[in-house]
mmCIF file of C-alpha atoms in Angstrom:
data_model
loop_
_atom_site.group_PDB
_atom_site.id
_atom_site.type_symbol
_atom_site.label_atom_id
_atom_site.label_comp_id
_atom_site.label_asym_id
_atom_site.label_seq_id
_atom_site.Cartn_x
_atom_site.Cartn_y
_atom_site.Cartn_z
ATOM 1 C CA VAL A 30 -17.645 -3.582 0.948
ATOM 2 C CA CYS A 31 -16.919 -0.555 3.161
ATOM 3 C CA LEU A 32 -17.164 -0.762 6.966
ATOM 4 C CA THR A 33 -16.865 1.826 9.702
ATOM 5 C CA CYS A 34 -17.732 1.905 13.421
ATOM 6 C CA CYS A 35 -17.559 -1.899 13.705
ATOM 7 C CA SER A 36 -15.944 -4.130 16.288
ATOM 8 C CA ARG A 37 -12.676 -5.876 15.462
ATOM 9 C CA ASP A 38 -14.368 -9.293 15.351
ATOM 10 C CA VAL A 39 -17.011 -8.093 12.871
ATOM 11 C CA MET A 40 -14.372 -6.517 10.616
ATOM 12 C CA VAL A 41 -12.251 -9.711 10.591
ATOM 13 C CA LYS A 42 -15.302 -11.919 9.888
ATOM 14 C CA ILE A 43 -16.574 -9.758 7.001
ATOM 15 C CA ASP A 44 -13.068 -9.432 5.529
ATOM 16 C CA GLN A 45 -12.696 -13.231 5.528
ATOM 17 C CA ILE A 46 -16.001 -13.587 3.659
ATOM 18 C CA CYS A 47 -15.024 -10.874 1.149
ATOM 19 C CA HIS A 48 -11.539 -12.328 0.595
ATOM 20 C CA LYS A 49 -12.972 -15.820 0.036
ATOM 21 C CA ASN A 50 -15.399 -14.458 -2.599
ATOM 22 C CA SER A 51 -12.908 -12.042 -4.272
ATOM 23 C CA ILE A 52 -14.799 -8.960 -3.084
ATOM 24 C CA LYS A 53 -12.814 -5.801 -2.345
ATOM 25 C CA PHE A 54 -12.922 -4.774 1.332
ATOM 26 C CA PHE A 55 -12.282 -1.408 3.020
ATOM 27 C CA THR A 56 -12.612 -0.492 6.681
ATOM 28 C CA GLY A 57 -11.718 2.570 8.712
ATOM 29 C CA ASP A 58 -12.628 4.803 11.595
ATOM 30 C CA VAL A 59 -11.572 8.024 13.289
ATOM 31 C CA PHE A 60 -11.057 8.661 16.990
ATOM 32 C CA GLY A 61 -10.418 12.386 17.441
ATOM 33 C CA TYR A 62 -6.993 13.069 15.906
ATOM 34 C CA HIS A 63 -6.253 9.370 15.332
ATOM 35 C CA GLY A 64 -7.722 7.093 12.710
ATOM 36 C CA TYR A 65 -7.079 4.066 10.563
ATOM 37 C CA MET A 66 -7.927 2.681 7.159
ATOM 38 C CA PHE A 67 -7.428 -0.872 5.893
ATOM 39 C CA ALA A 68 -7.921 -2.242 2.385
ATOM 40 C CA ASP A 69 -7.991 -5.880 1.261
ATOM 41 C CA LEU A 70 -8.191 -5.868 -2.529
ATOM 42 C CA GLY A 71 -7.136 -9.513 -2.867
ATOM 43 C CA GLU A 72 -5.061 -10.005 -6.007
ATOM 44 C CA HIS A 73 -5.237 -6.525 -7.497
ATOM 45 C CA GLU A 74 -4.017 -5.809 -11.033
ATOM 46 C CA PHE A 75 -3.511 -2.272 -12.282
ATOM 47 C CA VAL A 76 -1.734 -0.297 -14.983
ATOM 48 C CA GLU A 77 0.822 2.371 -14.141
ATOM 49 C CA GLU A 78 1.843 5.099 -16.564
ATOM 50 C CA LYS A 79 5.617 5.664 -16.615
ATOM 51 C CA THR A 80 7.444 8.542 -18.293
ATOM 52 C CA LYS A 81 10.172 7.366 -20.653
ATOM 53 C CA VAL A 82 13.724 8.441 -19.879
ATOM 54 C CA ALA A 83 15.397 10.314 -22.738
ATOM 55 C CA LYS A 84 19.086 9.548 -23.256
ATOM 56 C CA VAL A 85 21.299 12.603 -23.493
ATOM 57 C CA SER A 86 24.083 12.482 -26.068
ATOM 58 C CA PRO A 87 27.483 13.174 -24.507
ATOM 59 C CA GLY A 88 29.044 16.446 -25.610
ATOM 60 C CA VAL A 89 25.741 18.038 -26.657
ATOM 61 C CA GLU A 90 25.253 20.031 -23.469
ATOM 62 C CA ASP A 91 27.731 21.552 -21.051
ATOM 63 C CA GLY A 92 27.305 22.374 -17.389
ATOM 64 C CA PRO A 93 26.049 20.670 -14.245
ATOM 65 C CA ASP A 94 22.693 19.671 -15.790
ATOM 66 C CA THR A 95 24.317 17.207 -18.215
ATOM 67 C CA LYS A 96 24.661 14.546 -15.506
ATOM 68 C CA LYS A 97 20.948 14.654 -14.639
ATOM 69 C CA THR A 98 18.574 12.201 -16.283
ATOM 70 C CA LYS A 99 16.198 13.880 -18.710
ATOM 71 C CA LEU A 100 12.507 12.894 -18.603
ATOM 72 C CA ASP A 101 10.563 13.181 -21.824
ATOM 73 C CA SER A 102 7.023 13.963 -20.691
ATOM 74 C CA SER A 103 5.641 13.536 -24.202
ATOM 75 C CA GLU A 104 6.439 9.801 -24.280
ATOM 76 C CA THR A 105 4.960 7.414 -21.739
ATOM 77 C CA THR A 106 4.621 3.678 -21.471
ATOM 78 C CA MET A 107 1.999 1.617 -19.665
ATOM 79 C CA VAL A 108 3.256 -1.009 -17.210
ATOM 80 C CA LYS A 109 0.903 -3.704 -15.917
ATOM 81 C CA LYS A 110 1.459 -4.581 -12.256
ATOM 82 C CA SER A 111 -0.106 -6.906 -9.710
ATOM 83 C CA VAL A 112 -0.216 -6.663 -5.908
ATOM 84 C CA GLY A 113 -1.430 -9.241 -3.409
ATOM 85 C CA PHE A 114 -3.176 -7.774 -0.345
ATOM 86 C CA CYS A 115 -3.261 -9.592 2.983
ATOM 87 C CA GLN A 116 -6.360 -10.171 5.072
ATOM 88 C CA LEU A 117 -7.149 -8.052 8.134
ATOM 89 C CA LYS A 118 -6.639 -11.034 10.431
ATOM 90 C CA GLU A 119 -3.060 -11.444 9.140
ATOM 91 C CA ALA A 120 -2.320 -7.715 9.468
ATOM 92 C CA LEU A 121 -3.448 -7.710 13.094
ATOM 93 C CA ALA A 122 -1.520 -10.892 13.968
ATOM 94 C CA VAL A 123 1.995 -9.611 13.183
ATOM 95 C CA ASP A 124 4.656 -11.011 15.537
ATOM 96 C CA TRP A 125 6.785 -7.962 16.373
ATOM 97 C CA SER A 126 9.599 -10.006 17.967
ATOM 98 C CA GLY A 127 11.074 -11.325 14.676
ATOM 99 C CA GLU A 128 14.010 -9.763 12.809
ATOM 100 C CA LYS A 129 11.918 -8.831 9.770
ATOM 101 C CA ALA A 130 9.298 -7.167 11.984
ATOM 102 C CA LYS A 131 11.959 -5.157 13.834
ATOM 103 C CA ALA A 132 13.002 -3.552 10.551
ATOM 104 C CA ALA A 133 9.360 -2.752 9.732
ATOM 105 C CA LEU A 134 8.844 -1.300 13.204
ATOM 106 C CA LYS A 135 10.765 1.852 12.233
ATOM 107 C CA ARG A 136 8.321 2.494 9.358
ATOM 108 C CA THR A 137 5.182 1.712 11.390
ATOM 109 C CA THR A 138 3.265 4.665 12.772
ATOM 110 C CA PRO A 139 2.637 4.670 16.536
ATOM 111 C CA ASP A 140 -1.091 4.995 15.743
ATOM 112 C CA TYR A 141 -1.074 1.321 14.707
ATOM 113 C CA PHE A 142 -0.332 0.325 18.290
ATOM 114 C CA LEU A 143 -2.848 2.788 19.734
ATOM 115 C CA LEU A 144 -5.544 1.106 17.677
ATOM 116 C CA GLN A 145 -4.514 -2.354 18.848
#
């Protein structure tokens, strides 16, 4: 489900319904130069392709590049990962007075507070 131009109450209500029924939910809007986007994918599983690291034998190469890790782009491995997304209601109800929230405050864009 994708929403735009909706009130906060409507977005929270529809996200709760989608989350309860394991339906992916996206919402967003733009206000001039400022905008937002939110995604609730529930429990989302995906596969990530990782490049294998090639081990360099000591003494084979000389120079400053020998200390750098070599990536072998011809060999990759697939890694299965899972991420749990929070609901919109939880994202909007963050208590910014706690210690954990103070650390996250440095990484939070000021646009988040404009949209509140």
